[in-house]
Amino acid sequence: MGLVTLIKALPFLAVSVAGGAVYPAMPVDKTTPVQQRIAINGPNTVTVAWNTYQQLTQACVQYGTAANALSQQTCSSSSITYPTSRTWANVVTLTGLTPANKYFYKIVSTNSTITPFFSPRVPGDKTPFQINAVIDLGVYGKDGFTIDMDLSKRDEIPSIDPSLNHTTIGRLAKTINDYEFIVHPGDIGYADDWILTPRNWFDGKDGYQAITEEFYNQLSPISSRKPYIVSPGNHEAACQEVPLTSGLCPSGQKNFTDFINRFGRTMPTAFTSTSTSSSAKVNANRARLLANPPFWFSFEYGMVHVVMIDTETDFDDAPDQPGGSAGLGAGPFGYSSPIWQQLEFLEADLASVDRSITPWVIVAGHRPWYSTGTSSCKPCQKAFEPLLYKYGVDVAIFGHVHNSQRFAPTINGTADAAGMNNPKAPVYLVAGGAGNIEGLSAVGANKTTNRFAYADSFSYGTINFLSEQRLKIEFVRSDNGQILDSSVLYKAHTERFVVQ
């Protein structure tokens, strides 16, 4: 990484000078929807979001249960932008959807298409389903990914839509009917790595925005059809990752601005509890008040309760906040006295989970504290691990390290003696090998509780909820669909409310 560090240390004089950044072509009709994405926003509720090259006075979506019968329409006046962005982000919320049903929607424009989606399952629906964990996914193409920075291994630049040839996005497209939503906790697009492409050196501001636009266009065939659930990573924080220099970033390219603008109105807060327990209802309502999407929040879907956390800011010694090890000076985004808001949210949220309704609990964040390499976040472990164990979280999903890893159920660095047969500790996953310009990370030698590690090609994780007691975890090689690792976790889930 010496060359990368050297390049990132180039003088910031280059940032404001006109140069060679290449933007996606702007449509003639500037109301044309681009960068489409949907998300689960509440029970029976989905947000539809997209960007346009001009502000909309009214953003509207038509939808229905048949492609030729879009009988309902919902509109909003939510159309916002930020300095340095060429586009406006628009959001419409579709409520009152019939659960687990196929719908179709069309963004109202002179140039838009009809897109199918599957409405969310209600909490307590015990039908088996699959989700995907896709983390550290970057733009494909001229500003895009390589393998270990080896340009000879860079994918050929195609003459067709790059999203069809990006190995991970391509695999997600080919298997579109196999999974119901995607979690992507951090490092989305890698716009802050504009400086790794020489033609961007004298046009950093536009290089950042061009990569941002291109990536979300490439992702759109997936994110327009499947709820795409995100939380922050270090590559969303600022215009570049040179420590203590984020103040030099252009306005609009610091402090998670694009991330907030793009996802702040689309992610949920926390669901109202459907439990008969009064304490569960109180804790769920408290979690709703403390949630701060898109940084930390939760939702329920069928037999799983999903919590998204922020490993970058808002806890003691968080790496991206002022004084943190990354030197990015971002946040905090909630209160810190007498305890951090994020941690109060997490405790209230986990305490609210009624396992008779949602037996499985998944937590997803960006930086791992268990890794076969050296990128282990000790402040993250101190802040979050005790709560994950206390409330019996089943699986914890992370990225940041650019490969795939699975660890035995682990607490305080020690494997749970029960293994995958009703452990108390969470199974820890790293699913950071989806592909980006920084390449893949070597597996490393720290394998104390590790059970699988892979860094030979791009890959991602899948979690299949087989029943109330069995869950299957697999890692998939992106280019050919090979199953690299498969394991089944058994949890008895006999207690309604877990405290241990």
Short mmCIF file of C-alpha atoms in Angstrom, two decimals:
data_model
loop_
_atom_site.label_atom_id
_atom_site.label_comp_id
_atom_site.label_asym_id
_atom_site.label_seq_id
_atom_site.Cartn_x
_atom_site.Cartn_y
_atom_site.Cartn_z
CA MET A 1 0.00 0.00 0.00
CA GLY A 2 3.01 2.29 -0.09
CA LEU A 3 2.20 3.62 -3.55
CA VAL A 4 -1.41 4.25 -2.61
CA THR A 5 -0.34 6.18 0.46
CA LEU A 6 2.09 8.23 -1.63
CA ILE A 7 -0.54 9.06 -4.22
CA LYS A 8 -3.03 10.07 -1.54
CA ALA A 9 -0.47 12.48 -0.13
CA LEU A 10 -0.30 14.54 -3.34
CA PRO A 11 -0.83 18.27 -2.78
CA PHE A 12 -4.46 19.31 -2.61
CA LEU A 13 -3.70 22.06 -5.08
CA ALA A 14 -4.94 19.55 -7.64
CA VAL A 15 -8.44 19.44 -6.23
CA SER A 16 -9.85 22.63 -7.75
CA VAL A 17 -8.08 22.66 -11.11
CA ALA A 18 -10.05 21.72 -14.24
CA GLY A 19 -9.06 18.32 -15.52
CA GLY A 20 -10.07 14.95 -16.78
CA ALA A 21 -12.96 13.62 -14.67
CA VAL A 22 -15.51 11.83 -16.85
CA TYR A 23 -19.15 12.17 -15.81
CA PRO A 24 -21.97 9.92 -17.02
CA ALA A 25 -23.88 11.48 -19.88
CA MET A 26 -26.63 13.81 -18.73
CA PRO A 27 -30.04 12.97 -20.25
CA VAL A 28 -31.75 15.53 -22.43
CA ASP A 29 -34.80 15.35 -20.19
CA LYS A 30 -33.33 16.31 -16.83
CA THR A 31 -36.30 14.81 -14.96
CA THR A 32 -35.20 11.35 -16.17
CA PRO A 33 -34.80 9.13 -13.08
CA VAL A 34 -31.29 7.77 -12.49
CA GLN A 35 -29.61 5.94 -9.59
CA GLN A 36 -32.88 4.25 -8.53
CA ARG A 37 -33.05 2.51 -5.15
CA ILE A 38 -35.68 1.15 -2.81
CA ALA A 39 -35.59 0.39 0.91
CA ILE A 40 -37.72 -1.09 3.67
CA ASN A 41 -38.97 1.89 5.64
CA GLY A 42 -41.54 0.37 7.96
CA PRO A 43 -44.13 -2.39 8.24
CA ASN A 44 -45.82 -2.68 4.82
CA THR A 45 -43.82 0.36 3.71
CA VAL A 46 -41.16 0.88 1.05
CA THR A 47 -39.33 4.02 -0.01
CA VAL A 48 -38.61 4.62 -3.69
CA ALA A 49 -35.69 6.99 -4.28
CA TRP A 50 -33.94 8.29 -7.36
CA ASN A 51 -31.90 11.22 -8.57
CA THR A 52 -32.61 13.75 -11.31
CA TYR A 53 -30.53 16.45 -12.97
CA GLN A 54 -32.97 19.14 -11.92
CA GLN A 55 -35.01 19.74 -8.80
CA LEU A 56 -38.54 18.38 -8.88
CA THR A 57 -41.43 20.39 -7.45
CA GLN A 58 -43.35 17.15 -7.16
CA ALA A 59 -41.84 13.67 -7.20
CA CYS A 60 -44.42 10.96 -7.95
CA VAL A 61 -44.53 7.16 -8.17
CA GLN A 62 -47.32 5.10 -9.71
CA TYR A 63 -47.65 1.52 -8.46
CA GLY A 64 -49.88 -1.52 -8.36
CA THR A 65 -49.95 -5.30 -8.35
CA ALA A 66 -49.86 -5.63 -12.13
CA ALA A 67 -47.55 -3.97 -14.64
CA ASN A 68 -50.54 -2.88 -16.73
CA ALA A 69 -52.55 -1.63 -13.76
CA LEU A 70 -50.56 0.96 -11.82
CA SER A 71 -53.70 2.19 -10.14
CA GLN A 72 -52.17 4.03 -7.19
CA GLN A 73 -49.99 7.13 -7.08
CA THR A 74 -48.04 8.73 -4.25
CA CYS A 75 -46.14 12.03 -4.46
CA SER A 76 -43.82 14.10 -2.32
CA SER A 77 -42.03 17.43 -2.51
CA SER A 78 -38.81 15.91 -1.17
CA SER A 79 -36.11 16.85 -3.71
CA ILE A 80 -32.77 17.90 -2.22
CA THR A 81 -29.15 18.39 -3.25
CA TYR A 82 -25.84 19.52 -1.76
CA PRO A 83 -22.88 21.63 -2.92
CA THR A 84 -20.78 19.88 -5.62
CA SER A 85 -23.62 17.52 -6.63
CA ARG A 86 -25.07 17.73 -10.16
CA THR A 87 -28.22 15.87 -9.10
CA TRP A 88 -31.17 16.11 -6.72
CA ALA A 89 -32.25 13.16 -4.57
CA ASN A 90 -35.98 12.43 -4.58
CA VAL A 91 -37.92 10.13 -2.23
CA VAL A 92 -41.49 8.84 -2.23
CA THR A 93 -42.87 6.54 0.48
CA LEU A 94 -45.31 3.78 -0.47
CA THR A 95 -47.45 2.73 2.52
CA GLY A 96 -50.18 0.20 3.14
CA LEU A 97 -48.67 -2.48 0.90
CA THR A 98 -50.01 -6.00 1.06
CA PRO A 99 -47.24 -8.02 2.74
CA ALA A 100 -45.05 -10.42 0.75
CA ASN A 101 -46.66 -9.53 -2.56
CA LYS A 102 -45.31 -8.70 -6.00
CA TYR A 103 -45.78 -5.07 -6.99
CA PHE A 104 -44.75 -2.90 -9.91
CA TYR A 105 -43.85 0.79 -9.86
CA LYS A 106 -43.06 3.56 -12.30
CA ILE A 107 -41.47 6.88 -11.47
CA VAL A 108 -43.53 9.57 -13.15
CA SER A 109 -41.36 11.00 -15.92
CA THR A 110 -41.28 11.19 -19.69
CA ASN A 111 -38.43 8.68 -19.63
CA SER A 112 -38.89 5.93 -17.03
CA THR A 113 -39.68 2.23 -16.95
CA ILE A 114 -41.90 -0.11 -14.94
CA THR A 115 -39.96 -2.03 -12.28
CA PRO A 116 -41.09 -4.97 -10.13
CA PHE A 117 -40.48 -5.33 -6.40
CA PHE A 118 -41.55 -7.61 -3.56
CA SER A 119 -43.27 -5.95 -0.60
CA PRO A 120 -41.81 -6.63 2.87
CA ARG A 121 -42.78 -9.65 4.93
CA VAL A 122 -44.54 -8.82 8.18
CA PRO A 123 -42.70 -9.54 11.44
CA GLY A 124 -43.57 -13.09 12.46
CA ASP A 125 -43.89 -14.51 8.95
CA LYS A 126 -41.95 -17.78 9.28
CA THR A 127 -41.57 -18.40 5.52
CA PRO A 128 -37.93 -19.21 4.61
CA PHE A 129 -36.06 -16.55 2.64
CA GLN A 130 -32.55 -15.37 1.79
CA ILE A 131 -30.68 -12.07 2.13
CA ASN A 132 -27.29 -11.05 0.74
CA ALA A 133 -24.41 -9.29 2.49
CA VAL A 134 -22.49 -7.19 -0.04
CA ILE A 135 -19.90 -4.84 1.47
CA ASP A 136 -16.99 -2.75 0.18
CA LEU A 137 -18.49 -2.66 -3.30
CA GLY A 138 -16.96 -0.10 -5.66
CA VAL A 139 -17.47 1.38 -9.08
CA TYR A 140 -16.59 -0.68 -12.14
CA GLY A 141 -14.71 0.61 -15.19
CA LYS A 142 -12.14 3.33 -15.82
CA ASP A 143 -12.39 4.54 -12.22
CA GLY A 144 -13.03 1.04 -10.96
CA PHE A 145 -11.72 -2.00 -9.26
CA THR A 146 -8.64 -4.13 -9.79
CA ILE A 147 -7.14 -7.14 -8.03
CA ASP A 148 -4.30 -6.17 -5.67
CA MET A 149 -3.79 -3.00 -7.73
CA ASP A 150 -2.56 -5.16 -10.63
CA LEU A 151 -3.73 -3.32 -13.75
CA SER A 152 -3.16 -6.41 -15.88
CA LYS A 153 -6.04 -8.02 -14.02
CA ARG A 154 -8.44 -5.12 -14.45
CA ASP A 155 -11.64 -6.17 -16.19
CA GLU A 156 -11.95 -5.09 -19.80
CA ILE A 157 -13.92 -1.87 -20.22
CA PRO A 158 -17.12 -3.06 -21.92
CA SER A 159 -19.11 -1.37 -24.64
CA ILE A 160 -22.35 -2.23 -22.82
CA ASP A 161 -23.63 -1.11 -19.45
CA PRO A 162 -20.76 -1.82 -17.02
CA SER A 163 -23.17 -3.07 -14.37
CA LEU A 164 -23.74 -6.17 -16.47
CA ASN A 165 -20.05 -7.09 -16.32
CA HIS A 166 -19.07 -6.13 -12.78
CA THR A 167 -18.67 -9.63 -11.37
CA THR A 168 -20.60 -9.05 -8.14
CA ILE A 169 -23.36 -6.87 -9.60
CA GLY A 170 -23.61 -9.34 -12.48
CA ARG A 171 -24.05 -12.26 -10.07
CA LEU A 172 -26.64 -10.30 -8.08
CA ALA A 173 -28.52 -9.73 -11.34
CA LYS A 174 -28.37 -13.39 -12.38
CA THR A 175 -29.68 -14.52 -8.99
CA ILE A 176 -32.21 -11.69 -8.56
CA ASN A 177 -35.02 -14.10 -7.65
CA ASP A 178 -33.00 -15.91 -4.96
CA TYR A 179 -32.82 -13.17 -2.31
CA GLU A 180 -35.21 -10.60 -0.88
CA PHE A 181 -32.98 -7.73 0.24
CA ILE A 182 -29.33 -6.71 0.54
CA VAL A 183 -27.40 -5.28 3.49
CA HIS A 184 -24.41 -3.11 2.63
CA PRO A 185 -22.91 -1.67 5.82
CA GLY A 186 -20.37 0.73 4.46
CA ASP A 187 -17.82 1.56 1.77
CA ILE A 188 -20.20 2.23 -1.08
CA GLY A 189 -18.76 3.20 -4.47
CA TYR A 190 -15.30 4.46 -3.33
CA ALA A 191 -15.69 7.97 -4.72
CA ASP A 192 -13.04 9.14 -2.25
CA ASP A 193 -10.50 7.06 -4.17
CA TRP A 194 -10.70 9.39 -7.16
CA ILE A 195 -7.01 10.16 -6.67
CA LEU A 196 -6.04 6.57 -7.54
CA THR A 197 -6.95 7.32 -11.18
CA PRO A 198 -4.30 9.69 -12.63
CA ARG A 199 -6.70 11.56 -14.94
CA ASN A 200 -8.59 12.72 -11.83
CA TRP A 201 -5.52 14.25 -10.18
CA PHE A 202 -6.28 17.77 -11.38
CA ASP A 203 -10.05 17.46 -11.08
CA GLY A 204 -10.70 15.91 -7.70
CA LYS A 205 -14.01 17.62 -6.97
CA ASP A 206 -15.55 16.40 -10.21
CA GLY A 207 -13.75 13.05 -9.99
CA TYR A 208 -15.51 12.36 -6.69
CA GLN A 209 -18.93 13.29 -8.07
CA ALA A 210 -18.42 11.42 -11.34
CA ILE A 211 -17.60 8.19 -9.51
CA THR A 212 -20.58 8.68 -7.22
CA GLU A 213 -22.97 9.08 -10.15
CA GLU A 214 -21.47 6.18 -12.11
CA PHE A 215 -21.56 3.75 -9.21
CA TYR A 216 -25.20 4.32 -8.32
CA ASN A 217 -26.13 4.01 -12.00
CA GLN A 218 -24.32 0.66 -12.11
CA LEU A 219 -26.04 -0.48 -8.92
CA SER A 220 -29.50 0.60 -10.10
CA PRO A 221 -30.50 -2.68 -11.84
CA ILE A 222 -30.25 -4.30 -8.40
CA SER A 223 -31.16 -1.52 -5.98
CA SER A 224 -34.25 -0.52 -8.00
CA ARG A 225 -35.72 -4.00 -7.47
CA LYS A 226 -34.38 -5.19 -4.14
CA PRO A 227 -34.39 -3.17 -0.90
CA TYR A 228 -30.82 -1.93 -0.45
CA ILE A 229 -30.11 -1.36 3.25
CA VAL A 230 -26.99 0.62 4.19
CA SER A 231 -25.02 1.99 7.12
CA PRO A 232 -21.80 4.03 6.97
CA GLY A 233 -18.19 3.04 6.29
CA ASN A 234 -14.99 5.05 6.27
CA HIS A 235 -15.15 5.68 2.50
CA GLU A 236 -18.35 7.72 2.91
CA ALA A 237 -16.78 10.16 5.39
CA ALA A 238 -14.92 12.67 3.20
CA CYS A 239 -13.50 13.47 -0.24
CA GLN A 240 -10.35 11.46 0.54
CA GLU A 241 -8.78 9.46 3.36
CA VAL A 242 -5.61 11.42 4.04
CA PRO A 243 -5.72 11.87 7.85
CA LEU A 244 -6.46 15.33 9.25
CA THR A 245 -7.15 16.88 5.83
CA SER A 246 -10.94 16.55 5.49
CA GLY A 247 -11.20 20.29 6.14
CA LEU A 248 -9.65 20.79 2.70
CA CYS A 249 -12.47 18.87 1.01
CA PRO A 250 -14.96 20.89 -1.02
CA SER A 251 -18.22 21.74 0.67
CA GLY A 252 -20.51 18.79 0.09
CA GLN A 253 -17.72 16.22 0.14
CA LYS A 254 -17.13 15.92 3.88
CA ASN A 255 -18.89 14.64 7.01
CA PHE A 256 -20.86 11.89 5.17
CA THR A 257 -22.78 14.49 3.12
CA ASP A 258 -23.67 12.36 0.09
CA PHE A 259 -24.47 9.39 2.31
CA ILE A 260 -26.90 11.47 4.41
CA ASN A 261 -28.43 13.14 1.36
CA ARG A 262 -28.92 9.85 -0.47
CA PHE A 263 -30.08 7.55 2.34
CA GLY A 264 -31.19 9.70 5.28
CA ARG A 265 -34.84 9.80 4.19
CA THR A 266 -35.05 6.21 2.91
CA MET A 267 -33.86 4.03 5.79
CA PRO A 268 -36.24 3.14 8.67
CA THR A 269 -35.93 4.12 12.35
CA ALA A 270 -37.16 1.11 14.35
CA PHE A 271 -40.42 -0.78 14.13
CA THR A 272 -43.22 -0.50 16.67
CA SER A 273 -43.25 -3.75 18.62
CA THR A 274 -45.99 -6.26 17.87
CA SER A 275 -45.16 -8.18 21.07
CA THR A 276 -47.72 -8.61 23.84
CA SER A 277 -45.00 -7.63 26.32
CA SER A 278 -45.36 -4.09 27.65
CA SER A 279 -41.60 -3.81 28.28
CA ALA A 280 -40.90 -4.82 24.67
CA LYS A 281 -43.23 -2.08 23.47
CA VAL A 282 -41.57 0.50 25.71
CA ASN A 283 -38.08 -0.50 24.56
CA ALA A 284 -39.10 -0.47 20.89
CA ASN A 285 -40.62 2.99 21.25
CA ARG A 286 -37.45 4.19 22.97
CA ALA A 287 -35.37 2.71 20.14
CA ARG A 288 -37.51 4.59 17.60
CA LEU A 289 -36.77 7.85 19.38
CA LEU A 290 -33.03 7.11 19.60
CA ALA A 291 -32.58 5.79 16.05
CA ASN A 292 -30.73 8.04 13.62
CA PRO A 293 -30.95 6.68 10.08
CA PRO A 294 -28.91 6.17 7.98
CA PHE A 295 -26.31 5.76 10.76
CA TRP A 296 -28.07 3.46 13.23
CA PHE A 297 -31.54 1.94 12.96
CA SER A 298 -33.39 -1.37 12.81
CA PHE A 299 -36.25 -3.15 11.08
CA GLU A 300 -38.07 -6.46 11.19
CA TYR A 301 -38.68 -8.72 8.22
CA GLY A 302 -40.33 -12.10 8.53
CA MET A 303 -38.43 -14.08 11.16
CA VAL A 304 -35.46 -11.70 11.50
CA HIS A 305 -34.75 -8.51 13.42
CA VAL A 306 -31.97 -6.55 11.66
CA VAL A 307 -29.93 -3.81 13.34
CA MET A 308 -27.60 -1.54 11.35
CA ILE A 309 -24.87 0.18 13.39
CA ASP A 310 -22.28 2.90 12.81
CA THR A 311 -18.73 1.71 13.48
CA GLU A 312 -17.25 5.04 12.29
CA THR A 313 -18.57 7.56 14.83
CA ASP A 314 -20.61 7.98 18.01
CA PHE A 315 -18.83 5.85 20.59
CA ASP A 316 -15.63 6.22 22.60
CA ASP A 317 -12.54 6.45 20.36
CA ALA A 318 -14.60 5.89 17.21
CA PRO A 319 -12.12 5.94 14.30
CA ASP A 320 -13.71 8.55 12.02
CA GLN A 321 -14.86 11.14 14.54
CA PRO A 322 -12.70 14.04 15.81
CA GLY A 323 -9.69 12.59 17.61
CA GLY A 324 -10.24 9.15 16.08
CA SER A 325 -7.51 7.02 14.57
CA ALA A 326 -8.60 7.63 10.96
CA GLY A 327 -8.29 11.40 11.33
CA LEU A 328 -11.41 12.10 9.24
CA GLY A 329 -13.07 14.49 11.70
CA ALA A 330 -16.65 13.36 11.03
CA GLY A 331 -19.65 13.43 13.35
CA PRO A 332 -20.74 12.81 15.97
CA PHE A 333 -24.35 12.51 14.84
CA GLY A 334 -26.04 11.95 18.21
CA TYR A 335 -25.57 12.91 21.83
CA SER A 336 -22.72 11.55 23.94
CA SER A 337 -23.81 12.25 27.51
CA PRO A 338 -24.30 10.47 29.83
CA ILE A 339 -23.84 7.67 27.31
CA TRP A 340 -23.64 7.69 23.54
CA GLN A 341 -27.03 7.88 21.83
CA GLN A 342 -26.10 5.08 19.44
CA LEU A 343 -25.32 2.69 22.29
CA GLU A 344 -28.52 3.61 24.13
CA PHE A 345 -30.41 2.91 20.91
CA LEU A 346 -28.70 -0.45 20.45
CA GLU A 347 -29.46 -1.61 24.00
CA ALA A 348 -33.11 -0.53 23.85
CA ASP A 349 -33.55 -2.04 20.41
CA LEU A 350 -32.02 -5.43 21.26
CA ALA A 351 -33.95 -5.55 24.54
CA SER A 352 -37.20 -5.09 22.59
CA VAL A 353 -36.81 -8.22 20.44
CA ASP A 354 -39.45 -10.87 21.09
CA ARG A 355 -37.96 -14.11 19.78
CA SER A 356 -41.40 -15.70 19.44
CA ILE A 357 -42.01 -13.17 16.64
CA THR A 358 -38.54 -12.64 15.18
CA PRO A 359 -36.36 -15.51 16.44
CA TRP A 360 -33.26 -14.39 14.51
CA VAL A 361 -31.28 -11.24 15.31
CA ILE A 362 -28.67 -9.92 12.88
CA VAL A 363 -26.40 -6.92 13.48
CA ALA A 364 -24.47 -5.35 10.59
CA GLY A 365 -21.75 -2.70 10.69
CA HIS A 366 -18.63 -1.81 8.77
CA ARG A 367 -15.45 -2.35 10.80
CA PRO A 368 -14.90 -5.84 12.27
CA TRP A 369 -13.18 -6.67 15.52
CA TYR A 370 -12.49 -10.23 14.43
CA SER A 371 -10.35 -10.59 11.32
CA THR A 372 -7.58 -12.87 10.07
CA GLY A 373 -5.59 -9.76 9.16
CA THR A 374 -4.57 -6.72 11.17
CA SER A 375 -7.65 -4.52 10.58
CA SER A 376 -9.45 -5.23 13.84
CA CYS A 377 -11.35 -2.33 15.41
CA LYS A 378 -10.70 -2.56 19.15
CA PRO A 379 -12.79 0.52 20.05
CA CYS A 380 -15.67 -1.08 18.10
CA GLN A 381 -15.26 -4.28 20.08
CA LYS A 382 -15.28 -2.43 23.39
CA ALA A 383 -18.41 -0.49 22.45
CA PHE A 384 -20.52 -3.16 20.79
CA GLU A 385 -19.44 -6.72 21.65
CA PRO A 386 -20.83 -6.77 25.22
CA LEU A 387 -24.29 -5.75 23.99
CA LEU A 388 -24.28 -8.25 21.12
CA TYR A 389 -23.49 -11.06 23.55
CA LYS A 390 -25.81 -9.85 26.32
CA TYR A 391 -28.86 -9.93 24.06
CA GLY A 392 -27.97 -13.09 22.18
CA VAL A 393 -27.33 -11.69 18.69
CA ASP A 394 -27.11 -14.66 16.33
CA VAL A 395 -24.96 -13.30 13.47
CA ALA A 396 -22.83 -10.16 13.16
CA ILE A 397 -21.87 -9.02 9.65
CA PHE A 398 -18.97 -6.69 8.84
CA GLY A 399 -16.75 -5.62 5.94
CA HIS A 400 -13.79 -3.18 5.72
CA VAL A 401 -11.34 -6.02 5.13
CA HIS A 402 -11.48 -6.83 1.42
CA ASN A 403 -12.08 -10.56 1.53
CA SER A 404 -14.55 -13.11 2.93
CA GLN A 405 -14.25 -14.63 6.38
CA ARG A 406 -16.36 -16.69 8.76
CA PHE A 407 -15.59 -17.07 12.44
CA ALA A 408 -16.89 -19.54 14.99
CA PRO A 409 -19.35 -18.11 17.50
CA THR A 410 -16.95 -16.01 19.58
CA ILE A 411 -16.88 -13.88 22.72
CA ASN A 412 -13.81 -11.98 23.93
CA GLY A 413 -11.61 -13.77 21.41
CA THR A 414 -12.64 -17.25 22.57
CA ALA A 415 -14.72 -19.65 20.53
CA ASP A 416 -18.03 -20.71 22.08
CA ALA A 417 -17.66 -24.37 23.07
CA ALA A 418 -21.06 -25.16 21.55
CA GLY A 419 -19.80 -24.31 18.08
CA MET A 420 -22.68 -23.97 15.61
CA ASN A 421 -25.01 -26.04 17.82
CA ASN A 422 -26.96 -23.54 19.93
CA PRO A 423 -24.11 -21.20 20.94
CA LYS A 424 -24.61 -18.15 23.11
CA ALA A 425 -22.07 -16.03 21.20
CA PRO A 426 -22.64 -14.54 17.72
CA VAL A 427 -21.20 -15.95 14.52
CA TYR A 428 -18.96 -13.23 13.06
CA LEU A 429 -18.74 -12.70 9.30
CA VAL A 430 -16.58 -10.47 7.12
CA ALA A 431 -18.11 -9.96 3.66
CA GLY A 432 -15.81 -7.27 2.26
CA GLY A 433 -14.68 -9.01 -0.93
CA ALA A 434 -17.33 -7.69 -3.34
CA GLY A 435 -14.78 -5.70 -5.41
CA ASN A 436 -13.43 -2.15 -5.50
CA ILE A 437 -10.49 -0.17 -6.85
CA GLU A 438 -8.31 -0.96 -3.81
CA GLY A 439 -8.36 -4.66 -4.64
CA LEU A 440 -8.52 -7.67 -2.35
CA SER A 441 -6.82 -8.04 1.04
CA ALA A 442 -4.55 -10.98 1.83
CA VAL A 443 -6.12 -13.47 4.21
CA GLY A 444 -3.59 -12.96 7.01
CA ALA A 445 -2.43 -15.35 9.71
CA ASN A 446 -4.68 -14.57 12.71
CA LYS A 447 -6.90 -17.65 12.51
CA THR A 448 -7.60 -18.45 16.17
CA THR A 449 -11.40 -18.69 15.85
CA ASN A 450 -11.56 -18.41 12.06
CA ARG A 451 -13.28 -21.20 10.15
CA PHE A 452 -13.11 -19.86 6.57
CA ALA A 453 -11.14 -17.17 4.75
CA TYR A 454 -10.93 -16.44 1.03
CA ALA A 455 -9.23 -13.73 -1.02
CA ASP A 456 -8.60 -15.24 -4.46
CA SER A 457 -11.49 -13.58 -6.28
CA PHE A 458 -14.44 -11.30 -5.62
CA SER A 459 -17.14 -12.77 -3.38
CA TYR A 460 -20.06 -11.95 -1.10
CA GLY A 461 -22.17 -13.55 1.62
CA THR A 462 -25.68 -14.98 1.73
CA ILE A 463 -27.84 -15.80 4.75
CA ASN A 464 -30.75 -18.16 4.26
CA PHE A 465 -33.32 -18.28 7.04
CA LEU A 466 -34.38 -21.93 6.77
CA SER A 467 -36.60 -22.06 9.85
CA GLU A 468 -36.97 -20.57 13.31
CA GLN A 469 -34.03 -22.70 14.45
CA ARG A 470 -31.78 -23.10 11.40
CA LEU A 471 -29.93 -20.54 9.35
CA LYS A 472 -27.50 -21.23 6.48
CA ILE A 473 -24.50 -19.00 5.78
CA GLU A 474 -22.72 -19.21 2.43
CA PHE A 475 -20.03 -17.29 0.61
CA VAL A 476 -20.37 -17.07 -3.16
CA ARG A 477 -17.65 -16.49 -5.74
CA SER A 478 -18.96 -13.60 -7.82
CA ASP A 479 -17.67 -14.50 -11.28
CA ASN A 480 -18.96 -18.08 -11.49
CA GLY A 481 -21.39 -18.57 -8.60
CA GLN A 482 -19.26 -21.23 -6.88
CA ILE A 483 -20.21 -21.83 -3.24
CA LEU A 484 -16.94 -21.26 -1.40
CA ASP A 485 -18.14 -22.04 2.11
CA SER A 486 -21.40 -23.29 3.59
CA SER A 487 -22.40 -23.70 7.21
CA VAL A 488 -25.62 -24.11 9.19
CA LEU A 489 -26.24 -22.43 12.53
CA TYR A 490 -28.71 -24.07 14.92
CA LYS A 491 -30.30 -21.97 17.68
CA ALA A 492 -33.04 -23.36 19.91
CA HIS A 493 -34.62 -19.92 20.47
CA THR A 494 -36.62 -21.13 23.44
CA GLU A 495 -36.52 -17.80 25.32
CA ARG A 496 -38.75 -14.94 24.24
CA PHE A 497 -36.37 -12.30 25.57
CA VAL A 498 -32.67 -13.14 25.74
CA VAL A 499 -30.50 -11.59 28.44
CA GLN A 500 -27.29 -13.46 29.29
#
